[in-house]
Amino acid sequence: MNKITTIMLRELSSYFLSPIAYVIMAVFTALYGVFFTGVFVTYGVANLQFSLSNVLLVFLFMAPLMTMRTLAEERKMGIEELYMTSPITTTEYILGKYLALALSYLVMLSLLLFHFLIVIFFAKPDLGPILSSMTGLFLAGLTFLAIGLFTSSLSDNQIIAGLTGFGILLSYWLLGWVANSMGGKFGEILGNLSLLKYYQDFNKGVIDTKSIVFYLSNMSVFLFLTIRHMEARRWR
């Protein structure tokens, strides 16, 4: 556990010393503000749930930016060779990096709390759906990051890693639309694989065990694939 913590702290330090971290957080919060303001100006209603649902779409673009350099850059710079000869396991190495990404994302989400406090001060929104939406955002975001980390392990080119991650995430996202157009049993199966479908439940104020299991399962699968791929490279 100490090795995982050490790797996590090193990654966090490296991330927050980089300008890209603050650019991503600034764009993330600014776009949330744009969505919220647009809804309020258009409909005269402070709809936090609608704004949060759009935040997930924003993070679909942001997640590959956060993860694309995590493993790809180290391979390109030769740092990966140091890891391969160090007395740490592949699992410790990957989990340390992933926990750093998860905490960075949690910091991004926490920036939205300031806005919530302002809204709560001037109005009395229903906190239940807001809390469930934030829970869904966090779980979906963890899945996005796991997918991005996996694609970062596949190439030493950050751009290729980022575009591959975005392609997988977008495919997951679009499955729901494809399923609706197809219908039938096969369409239902495809719909059950959609990242959007399960977040919609959270956004409605419903915290379903099935939705939690879906996101955690996807996260675990892609972390496992990343570990296995890195393990294969280590002993190649």
PDB file of C-alpha atoms in Angstrom:
ATOM      1  CA  MET A   1       0.000   0.000   0.000  1.00  0.00           C
ATOM      2  CA  ASN A   2       2.895   2.365   0.730  1.00  0.00           C
ATOM      3  CA  LYS A   3       4.200   1.911  -2.814  1.00  0.00           C
ATOM      4  CA  ILE A   4       0.778   2.705  -4.289  1.00  0.00           C
ATOM      5  CA  THR A   5       0.538   5.833  -2.132  1.00  0.00           C
ATOM      6  CA  THR A   6       4.036   6.939  -3.161  1.00  0.00           C
ATOM      7  CA  ILE A   7       3.220   6.559  -6.862  1.00  0.00           C
ATOM      8  CA  MET A   8      -0.110   8.337  -6.364  1.00  0.00           C
ATOM      9  CA  LEU A   9       1.514  11.311  -4.611  1.00  0.00           C
ATOM     10  CA  ARG A  10       4.206  11.560  -7.263  1.00  0.00           C
ATOM     11  CA  GLU A  11       1.594  11.591 -10.003  1.00  0.00           C
ATOM     12  CA  LEU A  12      -0.530  14.188  -8.212  1.00  0.00           C
ATOM     13  CA  SER A  13       2.498  16.413  -7.727  1.00  0.00           C
ATOM     14  CA  SER A  14       3.451  16.075 -11.388  1.00  0.00           C
ATOM     15  CA  TYR A  15      -0.107  16.740 -12.553  1.00  0.00           C
ATOM     16  CA  PHE A  16      -0.755  19.850 -10.482  1.00  0.00           C
ATOM     17  CA  LEU A  17       2.637  21.314 -11.312  1.00  0.00           C
ATOM     18  CA  SER A  18       1.630  21.165 -14.967  1.00  0.00           C
ATOM     19  CA  PRO A  19      -0.370  24.019 -16.553  1.00  0.00           C
ATOM     20  CA  ILE A  20      -2.627  21.522 -18.331  1.00  0.00           C
ATOM     21  CA  ALA A  21      -4.272  20.585 -15.018  1.00  0.00           C
ATOM     22  CA  TYR A  22      -5.459  24.132 -14.420  1.00  0.00           C
ATOM     23  CA  VAL A  23      -6.502  24.624 -18.036  1.00  0.00           C
ATOM     24  CA  ILE A  24      -8.656  21.470 -17.902  1.00  0.00           C
ATOM     25  CA  MET A  25     -10.242  22.492 -14.585  1.00  0.00           C
ATOM     26  CA  ALA A  26     -10.890  26.030 -15.837  1.00  0.00           C
ATOM     27  CA  VAL A  27     -12.540  24.806 -19.046  1.00  0.00           C
ATOM     28  CA  PHE A  28     -14.539  22.213 -17.106  1.00  0.00           C
ATOM     29  CA  THR A  29     -16.021  24.731 -14.658  1.00  0.00           C
ATOM     30  CA  ALA A  30     -16.491  27.410 -17.333  1.00  0.00           C
ATOM     31  CA  LEU A  31     -18.507  25.089 -19.566  1.00  0.00           C
ATOM     32  CA  TYR A  32     -20.654  24.062 -16.612  1.00  0.00           C
ATOM     33  CA  GLY A  33     -21.327  27.759 -16.008  1.00  0.00           C
ATOM     34  CA  VAL A  34     -22.238  28.225 -19.670  1.00  0.00           C
ATOM     35  CA  PHE A  35     -24.744  25.354 -19.557  1.00  0.00           C
ATOM     36  CA  PHE A  36     -26.312  26.575 -16.326  1.00  0.00           C
ATOM     37  CA  THR A  37     -26.536  30.182 -17.510  1.00  0.00           C
ATOM     38  CA  GLY A  38     -27.949  29.147 -20.891  1.00  0.00           C
ATOM     39  CA  VAL A  39     -30.760  27.158 -19.281  1.00  0.00           C
ATOM     40  CA  PHE A  40     -31.512  29.930 -16.782  1.00  0.00           C
ATOM     41  CA  VAL A  41     -31.597  32.685 -19.434  1.00  0.00           C
ATOM     42  CA  THR A  42     -33.665  30.599 -21.876  1.00  0.00           C
ATOM     43  CA  TYR A  43     -36.212  29.078 -19.490  1.00  0.00           C
ATOM     44  CA  GLY A  44     -35.892  31.212 -16.372  1.00  0.00           C
ATOM     45  CA  VAL A  45     -35.240  28.072 -14.309  1.00  0.00           C
ATOM     46  CA  ALA A  46     -32.065  27.129 -12.403  1.00  0.00           C
ATOM     47  CA  ASN A  47     -31.948  23.511 -13.579  1.00  0.00           C
ATOM     48  CA  LEU A  48     -28.910  21.968 -11.878  1.00  0.00           C
ATOM     49  CA  GLN A  49     -29.692  18.445 -13.083  1.00  0.00           C
ATOM     50  CA  PHE A  50     -29.697  19.449 -16.749  1.00  0.00           C
ATOM     51  CA  SER A  51     -26.423  21.314 -16.263  1.00  0.00           C
ATOM     52  CA  LEU A  52     -24.834  18.302 -14.575  1.00  0.00           C
ATOM     53  CA  SER A  53     -25.935  15.948 -17.349  1.00  0.00           C
ATOM     54  CA  ASN A  54     -24.068  18.155 -19.817  1.00  0.00           C
ATOM     55  CA  VAL A  55     -21.011  18.116 -17.564  1.00  0.00           C
ATOM     56  CA  LEU A  56     -20.703  14.379 -18.173  1.00  0.00           C
ATOM     57  CA  LEU A  57     -20.586  15.029 -21.910  1.00  0.00           C
ATOM     58  CA  VAL A  58     -17.851  17.625 -21.315  1.00  0.00           C
ATOM     59  CA  PHE A  59     -15.827  15.133 -19.308  1.00  0.00           C
ATOM     60  CA  LEU A  60     -16.093  12.633 -22.160  1.00  0.00           C
ATOM     61  CA  PHE A  61     -13.751  15.028 -23.991  1.00  0.00           C
ATOM     62  CA  MET A  62     -11.696  15.927 -20.915  1.00  0.00           C
ATOM     63  CA  ALA A  63     -10.918  12.406 -19.689  1.00  0.00           C
ATOM     64  CA  PRO A  64      -8.668  11.479 -22.653  1.00  0.00           C
ATOM     65  CA  LEU A  65      -6.800  14.770 -22.144  1.00  0.00           C
ATOM     66  CA  MET A  66      -6.173  13.885 -18.504  1.00  0.00           C
ATOM     67  CA  THR A  67      -5.022  10.328 -19.199  1.00  0.00           C
ATOM     68  CA  MET A  68      -3.273  10.393 -22.574  1.00  0.00           C
ATOM     69  CA  ARG A  69       0.132  11.313 -21.168  1.00  0.00           C
ATOM     70  CA  THR A  70      -0.023   9.102 -18.071  1.00  0.00           C
ATOM     71  CA  LEU A  71       1.646   6.021 -19.581  1.00  0.00           C
ATOM     72  CA  ALA A  72       2.316   7.074 -23.180  1.00  0.00           C
ATOM     73  CA  GLU A  73       4.696   9.880 -22.219  1.00  0.00           C
ATOM     74  CA  GLU A  74       6.656   7.670 -19.828  1.00  0.00           C
ATOM     75  CA  ARG A  75       7.169   5.080 -22.558  1.00  0.00           C
ATOM     76  CA  LYS A  76       8.313   7.744 -25.014  1.00  0.00           C
ATOM     77  CA  MET A  77      10.754   9.279 -22.514  1.00  0.00           C
ATOM     78  CA  GLY A  78      12.126   5.898 -21.421  1.00  0.00           C
ATOM     79  CA  ILE A  79      10.843   6.251 -17.844  1.00  0.00           C
ATOM     80  CA  GLU A  80       8.852   3.055 -18.293  1.00  0.00           C
ATOM     81  CA  GLU A  81      12.121   1.091 -18.325  1.00  0.00           C
ATOM     82  CA  LEU A  82      12.854   2.277 -14.786  1.00  0.00           C
ATOM     83  CA  TYR A  83       9.503   0.961 -13.640  1.00  0.00           C
ATOM     84  CA  MET A  84      10.091  -2.386 -15.313  1.00  0.00           C
ATOM     85  CA  THR A  85      13.308  -2.876 -13.374  1.00  0.00           C
ATOM     86  CA  SER A  86      12.030  -1.499 -10.050  1.00  0.00           C
ATOM     87  CA  PRO A  87      10.811  -3.623  -7.103  1.00  0.00           C
ATOM     88  CA  ILE A  88       7.131  -2.765  -7.541  1.00  0.00           C
ATOM     89  CA  THR A  89       4.394  -4.832  -9.104  1.00  0.00           C
ATOM     90  CA  THR A  90       2.469  -3.820 -12.198  1.00  0.00           C
ATOM     91  CA  THR A  91      -0.723  -3.677 -10.135  1.00  0.00           C
ATOM     92  CA  GLU A  92       0.823  -1.228  -7.652  1.00  0.00           C
ATOM     93  CA  TYR A  93       2.130   0.900 -10.498  1.00  0.00           C
ATOM     94  CA  ILE A  94      -1.195   1.133 -12.338  1.00  0.00           C
ATOM     95  CA  LEU A  95      -3.341   1.558  -9.215  1.00  0.00           C
ATOM     96  CA  GLY A  96      -1.103   4.380  -7.983  1.00  0.00           C
ATOM     97  CA  LYS A  97      -1.517   6.230 -11.249  1.00  0.00           C
ATOM     98  CA  TYR A  98      -5.247   5.553 -11.393  1.00  0.00           C
ATOM     99  CA  LEU A  99      -5.868   6.779  -7.844  1.00  0.00           C
ATOM    100  CA  ALA A 100      -4.047  10.000  -8.713  1.00  0.00           C
ATOM    101  CA  LEU A 101      -6.353  10.484 -11.702  1.00  0.00           C
ATOM    102  CA  ALA A 102      -9.421   9.725  -9.575  1.00  0.00           C
ATOM    103  CA  LEU A 103      -8.411  12.279  -6.923  1.00  0.00           C
ATOM    104  CA  SER A 104      -7.721  14.875  -9.615  1.00  0.00           C
ATOM    105  CA  TYR A 105     -11.206  14.316 -10.986  1.00  0.00           C
ATOM    106  CA  LEU A 106     -12.665  14.603  -7.489  1.00  0.00           C
ATOM    107  CA  VAL A 107     -10.970  17.997  -7.158  1.00  0.00           C
ATOM    108  CA  MET A 108     -12.600  19.066 -10.437  1.00  0.00           C
ATOM    109  CA  LEU A 109     -16.034  18.017  -9.209  1.00  0.00           C
ATOM    110  CA  SER A 110     -15.506  19.774  -5.882  1.00  0.00           C
ATOM    111  CA  LEU A 111     -15.150  23.083  -7.756  1.00  0.00           C
ATOM    112  CA  LEU A 112     -18.845  22.815  -8.611  1.00  0.00           C
ATOM    113  CA  LEU A 113     -19.736  22.840  -4.905  1.00  0.00           C
ATOM    114  CA  PHE A 114     -19.139  26.595  -4.732  1.00  0.00           C
ATOM    115  CA  HIS A 115     -21.821  27.095  -7.344  1.00  0.00           C
ATOM    116  CA  PHE A 116     -24.216  24.761  -5.549  1.00  0.00           C
ATOM    117  CA  LEU A 117     -23.771  26.735  -2.329  1.00  0.00           C
ATOM    118  CA  ILE A 118     -24.659  29.972  -4.128  1.00  0.00           C
ATOM    119  CA  VAL A 119     -27.801  28.398  -5.644  1.00  0.00           C
ATOM    120  CA  ILE A 120     -28.812  26.921  -2.273  1.00  0.00           C
ATOM    121  CA  PHE A 121     -28.347  30.329  -0.638  1.00  0.00           C
ATOM    122  CA  PHE A 122     -30.773  32.033  -3.046  1.00  0.00           C
ATOM    123  CA  ALA A 123     -33.157  29.122  -3.654  1.00  0.00           C
ATOM    124  CA  LYS A 124     -34.269  25.829  -2.195  1.00  0.00           C
ATOM    125  CA  PRO A 125     -33.439  23.141  -4.758  1.00  0.00           C
ATOM    126  CA  ASP A 126     -34.155  19.469  -4.141  1.00  0.00           C
ATOM    127  CA  LEU A 127     -30.821  18.170  -2.859  1.00  0.00           C
ATOM    128  CA  GLY A 128     -31.615  14.479  -3.468  1.00  0.00           C
ATOM    129  CA  PRO A 129     -31.364  14.516  -7.289  1.00  0.00           C
ATOM    130  CA  ILE A 130     -28.312  16.791  -7.088  1.00  0.00           C
ATOM    131  CA  LEU A 131     -26.466  14.385  -4.790  1.00  0.00           C
ATOM    132  CA  SER A 132     -27.437  11.386  -6.921  1.00  0.00           C
ATOM    133  CA  SER A 133     -26.322  13.230 -10.087  1.00  0.00           C
ATOM    134  CA  MET A 134     -22.952  13.991  -8.491  1.00  0.00           C
ATOM    135  CA  THR A 135     -22.628  10.341  -7.467  1.00  0.00           C
ATOM    136  CA  GLY A 136     -23.328   9.285 -11.046  1.00  0.00           C
ATOM    137  CA  LEU A 137     -20.845  11.837 -12.372  1.00  0.00           C
ATOM    138  CA  PHE A 138     -18.135  10.490 -10.105  1.00  0.00           C
ATOM    139  CA  LEU A 139     -18.758   6.830 -10.971  1.00  0.00           C
ATOM    140  CA  ALA A 140     -19.031   7.509 -14.709  1.00  0.00           C
ATOM    141  CA  GLY A 141     -15.895   9.639 -14.525  1.00  0.00           C
ATOM    142  CA  LEU A 142     -13.984   6.786 -12.875  1.00  0.00           C
ATOM    143  CA  THR A 143     -14.993   4.587 -15.819  1.00  0.00           C
ATOM    144  CA  PHE A 144     -13.879   7.232 -18.328  1.00  0.00           C
ATOM    145  CA  LEU A 145     -10.497   7.501 -16.598  1.00  0.00           C
ATOM    146  CA  ALA A 146      -9.984   3.732 -16.565  1.00  0.00           C
ATOM    147  CA  ILE A 147     -10.670   3.600 -20.311  1.00  0.00           C
ATOM    148  CA  GLY A 148      -8.310   6.517 -20.919  1.00  0.00           C
ATOM    149  CA  LEU A 149      -5.570   4.897 -18.841  1.00  0.00           C
ATOM    150  CA  PHE A 150      -5.928   1.697 -20.866  1.00  0.00           C
ATOM    151  CA  THR A 151      -5.553   3.498 -24.202  1.00  0.00           C
ATOM    152  CA  SER A 152      -2.558   5.399 -22.821  1.00  0.00           C
ATOM    153  CA  SER A 153      -0.840   2.049 -22.254  1.00  0.00           C
ATOM    154  CA  LEU A 154      -1.254   1.072 -25.904  1.00  0.00           C
ATOM    155  CA  SER A 155       0.948   3.703 -27.525  1.00  0.00           C
ATOM    156  CA  ASP A 156       3.895   6.010 -26.878  1.00  0.00           C
ATOM    157  CA  ASN A 157       2.114   8.777 -28.790  1.00  0.00           C
ATOM    158  CA  GLN A 158      -0.104  10.955 -26.585  1.00  0.00           C
ATOM    159  CA  ILE A 159      -2.283  12.102 -29.472  1.00  0.00           C
ATOM    160  CA  ILE A 160      -2.996   8.544 -30.618  1.00  0.00           C
ATOM    161  CA  ALA A 161      -3.712   7.493 -27.026  1.00  0.00           C
ATOM    162  CA  GLY A 162      -6.091  10.424 -26.543  1.00  0.00           C
ATOM    163  CA  LEU A 163      -7.956   9.886 -29.810  1.00  0.00           C
ATOM    164  CA  THR A 164      -8.282   6.148 -29.158  1.00  0.00           C
ATOM    165  CA  GLY A 165      -9.683   6.834 -25.696  1.00  0.00           C
ATOM    166  CA  PHE A 166     -12.123   9.365 -27.067  1.00  0.00           C
ATOM    167  CA  GLY A 167     -13.218   6.917 -29.775  1.00  0.00           C
ATOM    168  CA  ILE A 168     -13.984   4.186 -27.234  1.00  0.00           C
ATOM    169  CA  LEU A 169     -15.844   6.583 -24.944  1.00  0.00           C
ATOM    170  CA  LEU A 170     -17.874   8.031 -27.797  1.00  0.00           C
ATOM    171  CA  SER A 171     -18.783   4.521 -28.978  1.00  0.00           C
ATOM    172  CA  TYR A 172     -19.997   3.637 -25.486  1.00  0.00           C
ATOM    173  CA  TRP A 173     -21.969   6.879 -25.410  1.00  0.00           C
ATOM    174  CA  LEU A 174     -23.638   6.345 -28.781  1.00  0.00           C
ATOM    175  CA  LEU A 175     -24.740   2.776 -28.032  1.00  0.00           C
ATOM    176  CA  GLY A 176     -27.923   4.086 -26.452  1.00  0.00           C
ATOM    177  CA  TRP A 177     -28.917   5.974 -29.596  1.00  0.00           C
ATOM    178  CA  VAL A 178     -28.108   2.999 -31.812  1.00  0.00           C
ATOM    179  CA  ALA A 179     -30.147   0.741 -29.523  1.00  0.00           C
ATOM    180  CA  ASN A 180     -33.185   3.040 -29.723  1.00  0.00           C
ATOM    181  CA  SER A 181     -33.061   3.048 -33.515  1.00  0.00           C
ATOM    182  CA  MET A 182     -32.716  -0.738 -33.734  1.00  0.00           C
ATOM    183  CA  GLY A 183     -35.264  -1.843 -31.154  1.00  0.00           C
ATOM    184  CA  GLY A 184     -35.923  -5.493 -30.378  1.00  0.00           C
ATOM    185  CA  LYS A 185     -33.917  -7.779 -28.130  1.00  0.00           C
ATOM    186  CA  PHE A 186     -30.572  -6.913 -29.702  1.00  0.00           C
ATOM    187  CA  GLY A 187     -31.296  -3.231 -29.299  1.00  0.00           C
ATOM    188  CA  GLU A 188     -32.105  -3.818 -25.643  1.00  0.00           C
ATOM    189  CA  ILE A 189     -28.768  -5.591 -25.147  1.00  0.00           C
ATOM    190  CA  LEU A 190     -26.878  -2.718 -26.772  1.00  0.00           C
ATOM    191  CA  GLY A 191     -28.800  -0.221 -24.665  1.00  0.00           C
ATOM    192  CA  ASN A 192     -27.674  -1.986 -21.509  1.00  0.00           C
ATOM    193  CA  LEU A 193     -24.053  -1.276 -22.492  1.00  0.00           C
ATOM    194  CA  SER A 194     -24.565   2.463 -22.892  1.00  0.00           C
ATOM    195  CA  LEU A 195     -22.774   4.780 -20.465  1.00  0.00           C
ATOM    196  CA  LEU A 196     -25.527   7.362 -20.920  1.00  0.00           C
ATOM    197  CA  LYS A 197     -28.395   5.077 -19.935  1.00  0.00           C
ATOM    198  CA  TYR A 198     -27.110   4.397 -16.435  1.00  0.00           C
ATOM    199  CA  TYR A 199     -26.229   8.015 -15.762  1.00  0.00           C
ATOM    200  CA  GLN A 200     -29.760   9.086 -16.662  1.00  0.00           C
ATOM    201  CA  ASP A 201     -31.023   7.096 -13.669  1.00  0.00           C
ATOM    202  CA  PHE A 202     -28.669   8.978 -11.354  1.00  0.00           C
ATOM    203  CA  ASN A 203     -29.708  12.263 -12.932  1.00  0.00           C
ATOM    204  CA  LYS A 204     -33.357  11.503 -12.143  1.00  0.00           C
ATOM    205  CA  GLY A 205     -32.515  10.988  -8.479  1.00  0.00           C
ATOM    206  CA  VAL A 206     -32.443   7.182  -8.625  1.00  0.00           C
ATOM    207  CA  ILE A 207     -29.390   5.416  -7.188  1.00  0.00           C
ATOM    208  CA  ASP A 208     -29.772   1.876  -8.479  1.00  0.00           C
ATOM    209  CA  THR A 209     -27.403  -0.927  -7.469  1.00  0.00           C
ATOM    210  CA  LYS A 210     -27.391  -2.100 -11.099  1.00  0.00           C
ATOM    211  CA  SER A 211     -26.040   1.252 -12.258  1.00  0.00           C
ATOM    212  CA  ILE A 212     -23.317   1.261  -9.596  1.00  0.00           C
ATOM    213  CA  VAL A 213     -22.284  -2.281 -10.522  1.00  0.00           C
ATOM    214  CA  PHE A 214     -22.199  -1.346 -14.225  1.00  0.00           C
ATOM    215  CA  TYR A 215     -19.755   1.519 -13.736  1.00  0.00           C
ATOM    216  CA  LEU A 216     -17.563  -0.317 -11.230  1.00  0.00           C
ATOM    217  CA  SER A 217     -17.468  -3.386 -13.481  1.00  0.00           C
ATOM    218  CA  ASN A 218     -16.380  -1.376 -16.509  1.00  0.00           C
ATOM    219  CA  MET A 219     -13.778   0.410 -14.424  1.00  0.00           C
ATOM    220  CA  SER A 220     -12.415  -2.908 -13.120  1.00  0.00           C
ATOM    221  CA  VAL A 221     -12.323  -4.501 -16.585  1.00  0.00           C
ATOM    222  CA  PHE A 222     -10.291  -1.698 -18.135  1.00  0.00           C
ATOM    223  CA  LEU A 223      -7.925  -1.508 -15.170  1.00  0.00           C
ATOM    224  CA  PHE A 224      -7.425  -5.274 -15.476  1.00  0.00           C
ATOM    225  CA  LEU A 225      -6.725  -4.935 -19.216  1.00  0.00           C
ATOM    226  CA  THR A 226      -4.230  -2.162 -18.518  1.00  0.00           C
ATOM    227  CA  ILE A 227      -2.420  -4.223 -15.891  1.00  0.00           C
ATOM    228  CA  ARG A 228      -2.312  -7.285 -18.134  1.00  0.00           C
ATOM    229  CA  HIS A 229      -1.019  -5.274 -21.086  1.00  0.00           C
ATOM    230  CA  MET A 230       1.699  -3.624 -18.988  1.00  0.00           C
ATOM    231  CA  GLU A 231       2.593  -6.963 -17.426  1.00  0.00           C
ATOM    232  CA  ALA A 232       3.050  -8.454 -20.896  1.00  0.00           C
ATOM    233  CA  ARG A 233       5.328  -5.578 -21.881  1.00  0.00           C
ATOM    234  CA  ARG A 234       7.321  -5.958 -18.676  1.00  0.00           C
ATOM    235  CA  TRP A 235       8.236  -9.562 -19.384  1.00  0.00           C
ATOM    236  CA  ARG A 236       8.446  -9.316 -23.159  1.00  0.00           C
TER     237      ARG A 236
END
